[in-house]
Structure formats: structure tokens, C-alpha cells
CSV table of C-alpha atoms in Angstrom, one decimal:
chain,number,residue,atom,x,y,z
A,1,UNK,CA,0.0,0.0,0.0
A,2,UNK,CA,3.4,1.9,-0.3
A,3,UNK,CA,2.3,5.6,-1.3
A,4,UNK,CA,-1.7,4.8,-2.0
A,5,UNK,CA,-2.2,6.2,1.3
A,6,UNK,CA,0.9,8.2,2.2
A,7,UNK,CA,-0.4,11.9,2.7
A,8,UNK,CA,-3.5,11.1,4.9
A,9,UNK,CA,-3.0,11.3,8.6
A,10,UNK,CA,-3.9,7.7,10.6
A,11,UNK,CA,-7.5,8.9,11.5
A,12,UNK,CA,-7.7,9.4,7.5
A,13,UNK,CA,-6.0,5.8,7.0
A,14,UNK,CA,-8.4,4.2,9.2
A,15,UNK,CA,-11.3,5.4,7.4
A,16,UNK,CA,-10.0,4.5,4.2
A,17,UNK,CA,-9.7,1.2,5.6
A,18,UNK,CA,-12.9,0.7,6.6
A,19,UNK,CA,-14.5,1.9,3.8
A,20,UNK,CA,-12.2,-0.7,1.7
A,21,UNK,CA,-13.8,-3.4,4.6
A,22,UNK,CA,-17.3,-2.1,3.9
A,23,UNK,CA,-17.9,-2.1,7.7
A,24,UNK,CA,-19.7,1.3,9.0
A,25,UNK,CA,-18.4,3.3,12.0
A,26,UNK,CA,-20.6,2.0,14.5
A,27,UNK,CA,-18.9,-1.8,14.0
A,28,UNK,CA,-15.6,-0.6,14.4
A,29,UNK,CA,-16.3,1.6,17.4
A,30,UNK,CA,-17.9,-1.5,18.7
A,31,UNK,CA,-15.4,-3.8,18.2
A,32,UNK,CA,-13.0,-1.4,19.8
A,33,UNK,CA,-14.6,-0.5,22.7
A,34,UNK,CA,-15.3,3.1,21.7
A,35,UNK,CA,-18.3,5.3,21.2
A,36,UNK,CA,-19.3,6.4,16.9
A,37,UNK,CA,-18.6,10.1,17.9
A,38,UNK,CA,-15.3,8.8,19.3
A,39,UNK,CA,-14.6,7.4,15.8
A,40,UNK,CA,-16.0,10.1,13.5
A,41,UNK,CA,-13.6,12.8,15.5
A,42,UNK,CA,-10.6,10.4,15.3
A,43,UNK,CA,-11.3,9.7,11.7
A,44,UNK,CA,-11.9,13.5,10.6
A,45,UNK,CA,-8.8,14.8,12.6
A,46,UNK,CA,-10.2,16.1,15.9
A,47,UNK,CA,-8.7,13.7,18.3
A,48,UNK,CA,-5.1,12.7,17.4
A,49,UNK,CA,-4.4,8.8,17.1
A,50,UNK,CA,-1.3,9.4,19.2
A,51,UNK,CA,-0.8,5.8,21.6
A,52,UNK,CA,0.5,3.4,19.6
A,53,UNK,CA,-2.0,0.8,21.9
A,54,UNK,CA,-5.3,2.3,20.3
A,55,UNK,CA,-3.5,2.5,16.7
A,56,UNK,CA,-3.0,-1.4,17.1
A,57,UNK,CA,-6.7,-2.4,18.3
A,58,UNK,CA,-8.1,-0.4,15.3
A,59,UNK,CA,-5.5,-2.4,13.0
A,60,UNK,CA,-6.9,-5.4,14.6
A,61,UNK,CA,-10.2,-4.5,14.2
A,62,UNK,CA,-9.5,-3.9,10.2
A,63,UNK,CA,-7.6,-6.8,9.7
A,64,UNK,CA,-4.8,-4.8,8.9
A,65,UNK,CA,-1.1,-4.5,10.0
A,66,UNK,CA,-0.1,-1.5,12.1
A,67,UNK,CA,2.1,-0.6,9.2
A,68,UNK,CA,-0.4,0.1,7.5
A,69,UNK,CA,-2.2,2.6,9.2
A,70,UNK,CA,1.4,4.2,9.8
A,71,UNK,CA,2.0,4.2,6.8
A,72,UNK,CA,4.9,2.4,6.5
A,73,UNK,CA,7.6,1.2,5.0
A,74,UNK,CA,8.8,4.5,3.8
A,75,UNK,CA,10.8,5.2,0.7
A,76,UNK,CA,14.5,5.3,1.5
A,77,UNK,CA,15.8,8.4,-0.3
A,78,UNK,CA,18.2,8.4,-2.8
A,79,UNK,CA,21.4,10.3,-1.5
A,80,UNK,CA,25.1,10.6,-2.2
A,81,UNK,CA,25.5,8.0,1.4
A,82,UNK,CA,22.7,5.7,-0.2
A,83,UNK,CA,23.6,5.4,-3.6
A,84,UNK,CA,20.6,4.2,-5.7
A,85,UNK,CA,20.3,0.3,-4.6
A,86,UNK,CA,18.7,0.5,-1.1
A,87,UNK,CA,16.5,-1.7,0.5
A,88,UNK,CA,16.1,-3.9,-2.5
A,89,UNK,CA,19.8,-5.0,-2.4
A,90,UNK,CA,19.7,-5.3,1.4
A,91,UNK,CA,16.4,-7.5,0.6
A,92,UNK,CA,18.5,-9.8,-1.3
A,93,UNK,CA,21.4,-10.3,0.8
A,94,UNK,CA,18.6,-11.6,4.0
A,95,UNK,CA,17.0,-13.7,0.8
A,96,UNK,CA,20.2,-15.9,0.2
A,97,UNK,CA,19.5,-19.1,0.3
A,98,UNK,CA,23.0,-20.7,1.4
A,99,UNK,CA,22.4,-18.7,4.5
A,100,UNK,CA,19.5,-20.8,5.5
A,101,UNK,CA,20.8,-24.8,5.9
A,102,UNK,CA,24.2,-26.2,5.5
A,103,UNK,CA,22.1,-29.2,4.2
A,104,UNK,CA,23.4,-28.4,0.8
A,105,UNK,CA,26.7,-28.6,0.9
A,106,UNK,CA,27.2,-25.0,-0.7
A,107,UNK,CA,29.5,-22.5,0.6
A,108,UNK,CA,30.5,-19.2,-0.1
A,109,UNK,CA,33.1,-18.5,-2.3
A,110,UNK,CA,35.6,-16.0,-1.6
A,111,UNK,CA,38.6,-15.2,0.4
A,112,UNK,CA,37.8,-14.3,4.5
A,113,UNK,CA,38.4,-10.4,5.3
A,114,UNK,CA,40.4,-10.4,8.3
A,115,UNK,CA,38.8,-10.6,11.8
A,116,UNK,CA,40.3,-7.1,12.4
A,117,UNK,CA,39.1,-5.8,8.6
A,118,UNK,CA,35.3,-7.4,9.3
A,119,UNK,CA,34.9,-5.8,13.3
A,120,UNK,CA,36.2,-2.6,12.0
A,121,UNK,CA,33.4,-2.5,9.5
A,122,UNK,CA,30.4,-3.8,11.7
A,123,UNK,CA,31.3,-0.5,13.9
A,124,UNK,CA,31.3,1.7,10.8
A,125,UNK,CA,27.9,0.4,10.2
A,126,UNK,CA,26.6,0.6,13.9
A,127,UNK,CA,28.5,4.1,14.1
A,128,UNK,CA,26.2,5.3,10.9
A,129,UNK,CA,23.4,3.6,12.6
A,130,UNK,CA,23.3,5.5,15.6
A,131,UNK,CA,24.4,9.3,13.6
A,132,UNK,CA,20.4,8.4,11.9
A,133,UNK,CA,22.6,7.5,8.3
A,134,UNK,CA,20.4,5.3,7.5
A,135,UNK,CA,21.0,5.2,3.9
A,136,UNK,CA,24.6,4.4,4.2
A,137,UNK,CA,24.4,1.9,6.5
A,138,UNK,CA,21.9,0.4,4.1
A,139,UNK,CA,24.4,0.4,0.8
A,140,UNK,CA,27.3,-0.9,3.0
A,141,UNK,CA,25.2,-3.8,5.2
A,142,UNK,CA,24.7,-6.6,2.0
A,143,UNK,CA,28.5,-6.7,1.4
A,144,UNK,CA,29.2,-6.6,5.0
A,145,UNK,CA,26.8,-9.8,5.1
A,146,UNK,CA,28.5,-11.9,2.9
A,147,UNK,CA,32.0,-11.0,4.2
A,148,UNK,CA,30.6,-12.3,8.0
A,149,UNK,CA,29.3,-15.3,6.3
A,150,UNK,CA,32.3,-15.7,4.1
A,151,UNK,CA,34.3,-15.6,8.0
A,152,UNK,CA,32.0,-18.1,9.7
A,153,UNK,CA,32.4,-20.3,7.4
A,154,UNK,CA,36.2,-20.0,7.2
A,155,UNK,CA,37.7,-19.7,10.1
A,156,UNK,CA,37.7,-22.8,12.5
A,157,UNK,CA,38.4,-22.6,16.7
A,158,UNK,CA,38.2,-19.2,18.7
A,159,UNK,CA,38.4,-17.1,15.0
A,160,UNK,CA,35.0,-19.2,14.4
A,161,UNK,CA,33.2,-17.9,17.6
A,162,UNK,CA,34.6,-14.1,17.0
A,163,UNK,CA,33.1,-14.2,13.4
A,164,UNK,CA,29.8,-15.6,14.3
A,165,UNK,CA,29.8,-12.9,16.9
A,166,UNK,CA,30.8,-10.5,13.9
A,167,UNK,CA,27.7,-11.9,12.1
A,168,UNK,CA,25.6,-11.4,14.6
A,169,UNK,CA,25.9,-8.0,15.1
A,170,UNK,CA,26.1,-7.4,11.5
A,171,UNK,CA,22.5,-9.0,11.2
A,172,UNK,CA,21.5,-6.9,14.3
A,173,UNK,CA,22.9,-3.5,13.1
A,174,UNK,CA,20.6,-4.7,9.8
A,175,UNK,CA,17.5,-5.1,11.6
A,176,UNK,CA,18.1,-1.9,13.8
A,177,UNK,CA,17.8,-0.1,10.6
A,178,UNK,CA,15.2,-1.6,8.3
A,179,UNK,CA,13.1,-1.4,11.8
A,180,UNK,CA,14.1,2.5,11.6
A,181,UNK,CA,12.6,2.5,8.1
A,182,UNK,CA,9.4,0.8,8.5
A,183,UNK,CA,10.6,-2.9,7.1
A,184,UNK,CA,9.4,-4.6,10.0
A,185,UNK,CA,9.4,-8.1,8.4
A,186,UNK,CA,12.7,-7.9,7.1
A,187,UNK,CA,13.8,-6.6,10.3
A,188,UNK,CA,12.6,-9.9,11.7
A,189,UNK,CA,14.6,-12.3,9.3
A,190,UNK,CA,17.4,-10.0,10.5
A,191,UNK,CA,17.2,-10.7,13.9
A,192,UNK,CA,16.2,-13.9,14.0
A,193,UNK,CA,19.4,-15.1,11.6
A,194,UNK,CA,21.4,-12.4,14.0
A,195,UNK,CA,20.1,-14.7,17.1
A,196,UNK,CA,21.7,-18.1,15.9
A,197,UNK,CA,25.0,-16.2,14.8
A,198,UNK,CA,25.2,-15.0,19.1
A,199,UNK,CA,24.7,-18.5,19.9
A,200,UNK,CA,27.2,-20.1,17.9
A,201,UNK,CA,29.3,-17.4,18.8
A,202,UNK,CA,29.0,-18.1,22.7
A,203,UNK,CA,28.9,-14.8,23.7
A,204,UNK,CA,26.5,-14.2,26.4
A,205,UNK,CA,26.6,-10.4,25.9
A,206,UNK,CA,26.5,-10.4,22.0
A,207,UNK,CA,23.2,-12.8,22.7
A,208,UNK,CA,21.4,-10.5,25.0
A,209,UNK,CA,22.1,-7.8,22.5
A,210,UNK,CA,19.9,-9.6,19.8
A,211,UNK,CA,17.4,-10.5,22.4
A,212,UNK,CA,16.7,-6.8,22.6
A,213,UNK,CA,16.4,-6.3,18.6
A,214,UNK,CA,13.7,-9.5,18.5
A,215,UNK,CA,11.9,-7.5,21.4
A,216,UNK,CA,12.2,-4.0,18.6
A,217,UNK,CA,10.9,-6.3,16.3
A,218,UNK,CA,7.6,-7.7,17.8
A,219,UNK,CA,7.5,-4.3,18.6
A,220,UNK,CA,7.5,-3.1,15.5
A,221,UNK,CA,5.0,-5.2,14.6
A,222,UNK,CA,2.6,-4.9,17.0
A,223,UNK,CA,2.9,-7.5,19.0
A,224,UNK,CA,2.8,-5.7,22.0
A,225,UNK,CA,2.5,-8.9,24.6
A,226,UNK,CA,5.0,-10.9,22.8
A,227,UNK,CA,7.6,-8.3,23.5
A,228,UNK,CA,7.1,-8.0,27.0
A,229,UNK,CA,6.9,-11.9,27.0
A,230,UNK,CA,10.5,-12.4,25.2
A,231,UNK,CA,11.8,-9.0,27.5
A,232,UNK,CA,10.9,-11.6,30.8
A,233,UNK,CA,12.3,-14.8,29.8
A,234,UNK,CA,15.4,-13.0,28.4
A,235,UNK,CA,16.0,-11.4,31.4
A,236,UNK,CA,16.0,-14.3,33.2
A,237,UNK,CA,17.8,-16.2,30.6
A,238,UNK,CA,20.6,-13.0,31.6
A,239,UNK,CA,20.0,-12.6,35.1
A,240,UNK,CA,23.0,-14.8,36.5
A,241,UNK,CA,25.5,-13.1,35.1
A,242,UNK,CA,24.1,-10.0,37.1
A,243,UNK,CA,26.4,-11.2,39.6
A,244,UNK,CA,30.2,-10.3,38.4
A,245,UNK,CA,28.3,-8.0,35.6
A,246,UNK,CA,31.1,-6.1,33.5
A,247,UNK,CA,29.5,-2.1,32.0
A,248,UNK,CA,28.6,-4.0,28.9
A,249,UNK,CA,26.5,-7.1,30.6
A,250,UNK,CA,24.8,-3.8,32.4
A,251,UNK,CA,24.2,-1.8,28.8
A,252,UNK,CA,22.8,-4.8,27.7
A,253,UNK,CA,20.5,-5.9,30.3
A,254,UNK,CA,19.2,-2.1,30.8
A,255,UNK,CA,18.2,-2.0,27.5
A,256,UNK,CA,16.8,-4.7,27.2
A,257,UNK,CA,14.3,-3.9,30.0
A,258,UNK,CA,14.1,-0.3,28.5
A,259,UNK,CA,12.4,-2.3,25.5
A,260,UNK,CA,10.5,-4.2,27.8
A,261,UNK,CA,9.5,-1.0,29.0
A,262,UNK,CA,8.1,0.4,25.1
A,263,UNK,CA,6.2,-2.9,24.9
A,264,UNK,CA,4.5,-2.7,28.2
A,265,UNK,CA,3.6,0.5,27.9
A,266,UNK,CA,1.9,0.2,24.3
A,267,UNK,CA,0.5,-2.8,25.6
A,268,UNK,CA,-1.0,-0.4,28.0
A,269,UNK,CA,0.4,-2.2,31.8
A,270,UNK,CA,1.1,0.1,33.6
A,271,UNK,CA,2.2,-2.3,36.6
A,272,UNK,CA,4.7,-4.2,34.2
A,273,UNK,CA,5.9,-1.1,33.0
A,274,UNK,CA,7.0,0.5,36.3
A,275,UNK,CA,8.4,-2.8,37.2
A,276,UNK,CA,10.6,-3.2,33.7
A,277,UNK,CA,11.8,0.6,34.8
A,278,UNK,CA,13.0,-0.1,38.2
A,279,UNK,CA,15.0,-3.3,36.9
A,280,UNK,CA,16.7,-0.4,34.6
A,281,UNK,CA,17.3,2.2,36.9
A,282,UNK,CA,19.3,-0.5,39.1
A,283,UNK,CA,21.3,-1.3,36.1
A,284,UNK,CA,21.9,2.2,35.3
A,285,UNK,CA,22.6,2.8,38.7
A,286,UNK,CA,25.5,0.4,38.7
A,287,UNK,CA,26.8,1.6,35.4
A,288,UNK,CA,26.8,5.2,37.3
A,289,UNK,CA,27.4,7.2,34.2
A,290,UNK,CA,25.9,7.5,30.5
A,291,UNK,CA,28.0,5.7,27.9
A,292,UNK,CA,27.5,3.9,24.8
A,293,UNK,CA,29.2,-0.3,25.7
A,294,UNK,CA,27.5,-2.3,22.6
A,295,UNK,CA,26.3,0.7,20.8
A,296,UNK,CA,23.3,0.8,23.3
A,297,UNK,CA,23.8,4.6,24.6
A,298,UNK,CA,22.6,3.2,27.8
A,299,UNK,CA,22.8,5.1,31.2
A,300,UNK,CA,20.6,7.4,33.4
A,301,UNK,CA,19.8,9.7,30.5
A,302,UNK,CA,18.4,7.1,28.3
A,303,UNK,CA,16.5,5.7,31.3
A,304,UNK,CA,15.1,9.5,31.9
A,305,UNK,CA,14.0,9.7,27.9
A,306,UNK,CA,12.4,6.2,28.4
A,307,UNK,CA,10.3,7.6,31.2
A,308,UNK,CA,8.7,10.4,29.0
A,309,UNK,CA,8.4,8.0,25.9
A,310,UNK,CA,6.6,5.4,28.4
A,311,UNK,CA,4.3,8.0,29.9
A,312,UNK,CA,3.3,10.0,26.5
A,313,UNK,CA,2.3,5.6,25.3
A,314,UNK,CA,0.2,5.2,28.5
A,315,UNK,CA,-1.0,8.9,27.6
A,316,UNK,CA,0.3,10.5,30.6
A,317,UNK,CA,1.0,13.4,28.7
A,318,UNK,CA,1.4,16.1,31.0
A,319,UNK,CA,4.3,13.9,32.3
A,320,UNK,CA,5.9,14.0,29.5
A,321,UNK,CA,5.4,17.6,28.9
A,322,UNK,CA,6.8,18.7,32.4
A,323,UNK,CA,10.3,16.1,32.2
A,324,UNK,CA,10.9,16.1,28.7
A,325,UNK,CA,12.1,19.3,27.6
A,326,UNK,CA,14.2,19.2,31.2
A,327,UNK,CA,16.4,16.6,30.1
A,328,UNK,CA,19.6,17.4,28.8
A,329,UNK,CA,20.5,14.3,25.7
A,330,UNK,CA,23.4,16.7,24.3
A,331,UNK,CA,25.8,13.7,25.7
A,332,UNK,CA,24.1,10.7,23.5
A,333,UNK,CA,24.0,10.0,20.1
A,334,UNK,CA,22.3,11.5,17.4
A,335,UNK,CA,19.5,8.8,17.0
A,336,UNK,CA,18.9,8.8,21.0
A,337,UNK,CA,18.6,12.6,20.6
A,338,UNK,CA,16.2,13.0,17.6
A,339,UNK,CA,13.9,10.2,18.8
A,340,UNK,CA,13.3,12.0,22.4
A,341,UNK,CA,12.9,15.5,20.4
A,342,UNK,CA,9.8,13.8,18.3
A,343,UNK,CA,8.3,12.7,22.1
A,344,UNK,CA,8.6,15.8,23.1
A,345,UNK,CA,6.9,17.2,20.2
A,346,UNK,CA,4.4,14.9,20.9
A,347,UNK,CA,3.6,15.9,24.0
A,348,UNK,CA,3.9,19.5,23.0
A,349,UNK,CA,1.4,19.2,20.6
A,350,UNK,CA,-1.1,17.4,22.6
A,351,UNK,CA,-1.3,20.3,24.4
A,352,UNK,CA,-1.5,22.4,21.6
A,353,UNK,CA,1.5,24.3,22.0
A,354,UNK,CA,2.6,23.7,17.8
A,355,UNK,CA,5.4,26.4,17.8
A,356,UNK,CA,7.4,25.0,21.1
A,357,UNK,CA,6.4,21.2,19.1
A,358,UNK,CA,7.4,22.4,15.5
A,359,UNK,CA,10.9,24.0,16.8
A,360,UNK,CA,11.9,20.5,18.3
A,361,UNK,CA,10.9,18.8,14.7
A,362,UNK,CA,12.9,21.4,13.0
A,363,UNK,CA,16.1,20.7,15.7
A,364,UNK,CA,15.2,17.2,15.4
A,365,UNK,CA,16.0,17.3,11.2
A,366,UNK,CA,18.7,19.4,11.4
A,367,UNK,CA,20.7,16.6,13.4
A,368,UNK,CA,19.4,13.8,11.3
A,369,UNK,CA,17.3,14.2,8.8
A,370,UNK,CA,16.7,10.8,7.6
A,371,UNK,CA,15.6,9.8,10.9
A,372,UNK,CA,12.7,12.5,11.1
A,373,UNK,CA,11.8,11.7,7.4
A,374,UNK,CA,11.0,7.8,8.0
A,375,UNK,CA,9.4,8.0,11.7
A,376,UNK,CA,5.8,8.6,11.6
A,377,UNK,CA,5.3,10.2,14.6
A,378,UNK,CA,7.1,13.5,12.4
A,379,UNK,CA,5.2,12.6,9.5
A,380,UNK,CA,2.2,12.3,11.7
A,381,UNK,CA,2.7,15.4,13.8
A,382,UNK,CA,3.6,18.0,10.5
A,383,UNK,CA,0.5,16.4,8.5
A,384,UNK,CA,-1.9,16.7,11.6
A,385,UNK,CA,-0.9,20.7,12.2
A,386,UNK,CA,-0.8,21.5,8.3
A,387,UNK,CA,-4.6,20.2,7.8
A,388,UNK,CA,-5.3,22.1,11.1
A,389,UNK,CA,-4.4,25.3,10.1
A,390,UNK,CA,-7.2,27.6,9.4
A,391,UNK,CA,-5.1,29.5,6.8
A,392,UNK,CA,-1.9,28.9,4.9
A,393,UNK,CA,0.6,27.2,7.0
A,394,UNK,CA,3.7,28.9,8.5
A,395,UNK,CA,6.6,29.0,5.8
A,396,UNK,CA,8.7,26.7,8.1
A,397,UNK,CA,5.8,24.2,8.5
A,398,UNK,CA,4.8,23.9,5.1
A,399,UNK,CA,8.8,23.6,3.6
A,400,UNK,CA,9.0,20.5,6.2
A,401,UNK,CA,5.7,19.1,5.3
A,402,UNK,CA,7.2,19.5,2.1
A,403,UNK,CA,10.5,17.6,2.8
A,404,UNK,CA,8.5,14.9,4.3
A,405,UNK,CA,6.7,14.2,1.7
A,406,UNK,CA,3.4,14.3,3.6
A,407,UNK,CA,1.6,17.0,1.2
């Protein structure tokens, strides 16, 4: 549905939607537990669609994917980083089939890169990852694929286990960014291949780390309950090794409670949530400083921007209004940055204050623009204000609605 529906807003998606099911507005408020005026001001723009948990159970109702009323996957610009073979190409690489069963006796041809050569390259990838270049992690990840595969098959011993760990954070730097652009099911195949890799690798920290991109991935997708499922037995899967923890076993662990934390709080616990929080803040606490072991830019910051995100998805908003803008991100990286600045827009706008909102998008894009282009929450927010302005929009709004896309 790529582009058919790209410049309405969600409350115009999920009319379209219904009128594609043939189902009037008094079934679907019924079968989601809301009133027909509820569902005629959601669908003609006078109550946002903002908690991802109400988005999903009219997805549900439709029969549709959450992508779908997101709009999503978007269209990964063209750009000198990117080149112009994107996602396709990346598609390809997670399609090979000699990565699926040695059954066949087929390996891949080609000389190993050296261990050195191949780590050196994941943290290019993971580095562009977390500075929101999205497209040049994209054009670099389907060479970097076969060149860990190329390695785990090669090398025998200790080099074995430090190229399936390679691998596995090659796959996981993959799905981090195809979730960042809306590919949720190749995301999936990413993590799930970058999952085996960790455990032939032995690594106990390299296996929680793809633990927490399967829990981004159900997310991603939805599935709400699963995630907070998978965050539980994970953690106790990791617990043990609380023990004689090293800072990355800590950066780890937090974060993969602070995802618990997203998928309890879309799945609208509030009791699970507070619990997956205080299980981060000890972590944090014994880290005792922000830093970035694993590429995880875990500390008490992140913990801090994970509060507002969990409050604005249980719709605590004025929380998120009165701590968000207080906290200070200048020390993280550029994706941890931009993704608070669109919460905090968020909770801006819900309290209709569009100029204090818009100037955070506008910060937001000028750190990383390709960030703000592919989240919908900034496609969501820009298209929301332009179609509630009474008159033209403001030059500045209507310039990024234009870079967006959205109009």
C-alpha cells in the first residue's frame, strides 16, 4: 500500500480502511470498545491517534497491519550516502539461500576479510546507525553480510566464535535499521538469523544484545504482549551473570528492559511497565554514568527519555510535557537525541503548544534528517498541524511538510 495512502494522517487511514472493509463506524467503534462520535472525531482529525495501543486495536479490528495505518515502510531516499540500490539489495542479501541450511553442501566462495578488517566495519555500520545515516548503513550492510558469512564459514576454533559474533551484530545492526525505516518483516529475518549467529558465537553479551532487537521487532509489529513476553524470559535467561556484571552485561540488560519498557507501555500495563523501569534504573545505577558499551547509549539519561516515551504511550502526557524538555541528551548519540525530540513534540502538541512542538521537529532534522523523514510520529505530527491550520501554514511548516513528503 506503499504511497496509496501516504499523505492522509492515521485517522484518515483508518477510514479509508474501513470503507475498503465495507464495515460502517458504529462496527468498528464496537469492536474497539469506543463510542461512533469517538470514531468520526478520530477519523476526521479532531482527536489525534497518538498511543500506539489504540492505533494497534483499530489495526486489529480492520484486519490490517499496524504498518499500514502508519504508513509504512517508507521510501528510502536516494542520497550521495545511499547510492541508488537501497533496501532492494539489502532484501536480497537476508534472501540468500546458502544462509538458510548447510544441508546443501554450498558454501560461499571468496577469500575471509580479516577478523580485524570485518569488526572494523560492523562499527562503521553501527556508528552510521546510531548518527540516523540510515541510507549508508543500508548500501554498506549486504557486502558486510557476505563478508561475515564468508568468515563463519572460514575460520575454525576461537576465530570461528569471533566471526559468528561479527555476524551477529552485522544481522542486528541490519535489523536496527530496516526497523528505523518501516521494514518490520525484514527486520525480523534479520534478527532472527542475528540470534543463531550470538549463539554459535557463545557470547552471552553479544546474545542478549539480539534479544533486545527481537523485542524491537515484535514491537514493531505490534505484538505488544509478545515483546514484553521475550523482554521476561530473556532477562532471566541474563540474570545470572548480574552477579560479576562487566558495563557491557549492564548496557545490555538495561536496554533490554528499556524495550521491555516500550512494549509494556503500548501494551497499556502500567504495573509491568513501572516494574521493567525499576529493573533499569538498578542497572543504570550500577553503570553510574551515561555511555555507549554495545552501541546501546545506555545510562541514566536514556532511562530518563524512556520515562517520558513510556508516559506519553500510556498517555500520561502532561508527564511528559513537564520532564521532557528538562532533560539534557546533548551527551548521546544523534539517533537517541532526535527520537526524544519527536516525544517531546508529541507531548507539545497534545497540548497544543505547535510552535514549542514544531521547533523540536525542526532541531530534530537538522541533526538527522533521515531519521525524522522515516518516523511517523514527524510525518504524523507535520501532517496533523498543516490540515489544522485555518489559513496557509507557516513557511517553516509547510517547507517540512514538504521535505516529508506528507503534502
Amino acid at each position: 500500500m506503499r504511497g496509496i495512502t501516504t499523505n492522509l494522517t492515521i485517522g484518515e487511514r483508518v477510514a479509508w480502511y474501513r470503507r475498503r472493509r465495507e464495515i460502517s463506524q458504529e462496527v468498528l467503534a464496537g469492536l474497539v470498545g469506543r463510542t461512533v462520535d469517538w470514531l468520526s472525531k478520530a477519523e476526521n482529525n479532531r482527536i489525534e491517534l497518538d498511543r500506539l495501543s489504540v492505533i494497534k486495536s483499530l489495526a486489529d479490528a480492520l484486519d490490517v497491519t499496524l504498518g499500514d495505518l502508519l504508513a509504512e515502510p517508507t521510501l528510502l531516499e536516494w542520497t550521495p550516502d545511499s547510492g541508488t540500490r537501497t533496501v532492494p539489495a539489502l532484501r536480497s542479501a537476508l534472501m540468500n539461500y546458502r544462509q538458510l541450511t548447510p544441508l546443501l553442501g554450498v558454501t560461499t566462495e571468496g577469500e575471509p576479510t580479516s577478523l580485524d578488517e570485518l569488526s572494523n566495519n560492523v562499527a562503521e555500520v553501527w556508528d552510521a546507525y546510531q548518527d540516523s545515516r540510515y541510507g549508508f548503513a543500508t548500501r554498506r550492510l549486504p557486502l558486510l553480510l557476505a563478508d561475515a558469512l564468508i568468515a563463519a564459514q572460514a575460520y575454525q576454533g576461537q576465530q570461528r566464535e569471533q566471526a559468528h559474533k561479527l555476524m551477529a551484530m552485522t544481522y542486528q545492526g541490519a535489523a536496527m535499521v530496516l526497523t528505523k525505516l518501516g521494514e518490520t518483516d525484514l527486520a525480523w529475518i534479520a534478527a532472527d538469523r542475528g540470534l543463531a549467529a550470538a549463539q554459535q558465537s557463545g557470547d552471552t553479551v553479544v546474545t542478549g544484545s539480539l534479544f533486545r532487537s527481537v523485542a524491537h521487532c515484535l514491537l514493531s509489529n505490534g505484538r505488544f504482549d509478545a515483546a514484553v513476553q521475550l523482554v521476561g524470559d530473556a532477562g532471566e535467561y541474563l540474570r545470572p551473570g548480574l552477579s560479576d556484571a562487566t558495563p557491557e552485561f549492564l548496557s545490555i540488560y538495561g536496554t533490554l528492559f528499556l524495550a521491555g519498557s516500550m512494549a509494556s507501555a503500548r501494551a497499556d500495563d502500567r504495573a509491568t511497565t513501572r516494574t521493567f523501569l525499576d529493573e533499569v534504573e538498578r542497572a543504570a545505577h550500577r553503570l553510574g554514568t551515561d555511555a555507549n558499551h554495545v552501541w546501546t547509549a545506555f545510562g541514566p539519561t536514556n532511562v530518563a527519555i524512556h520515562r517520558v516515551t513510556t508516559a506519553a504511550e500510556l498517555g500520561d502526557m502532561q508527564v511528559a510535557v513537564n520532564l521532557g524538555p528538562r532533560i539534557d541528551t546533548a551527551g548521546l548519540p544523534t539517533e537517541r537525541r532526535t527520537r526524544h525530540n519527536l516525544e517531546v513534540a508529541r507531548a507539545l502538541s497534545a497540548y497544543n503548544r505547535m510552535d514549542d512542538a514544531l521547533a523540536k521537529v525542526l532541531e530534530a532534522e537538522s541533526w538527522a534528517p533521515e531519521q525524522v523523514r522515516s518516523h511517523y510520529l514527524a510525518r504524523e505530527l507535520v501532517l496533523t498541524w498543516v490540515r489544522g491550520q485555518r489559513g496557509q501554514p507557516s513557511r517553516n511548516l509547510a517547507d517540512l511538510a514538504d521535505r516529508l513528503h506528507v503534502v
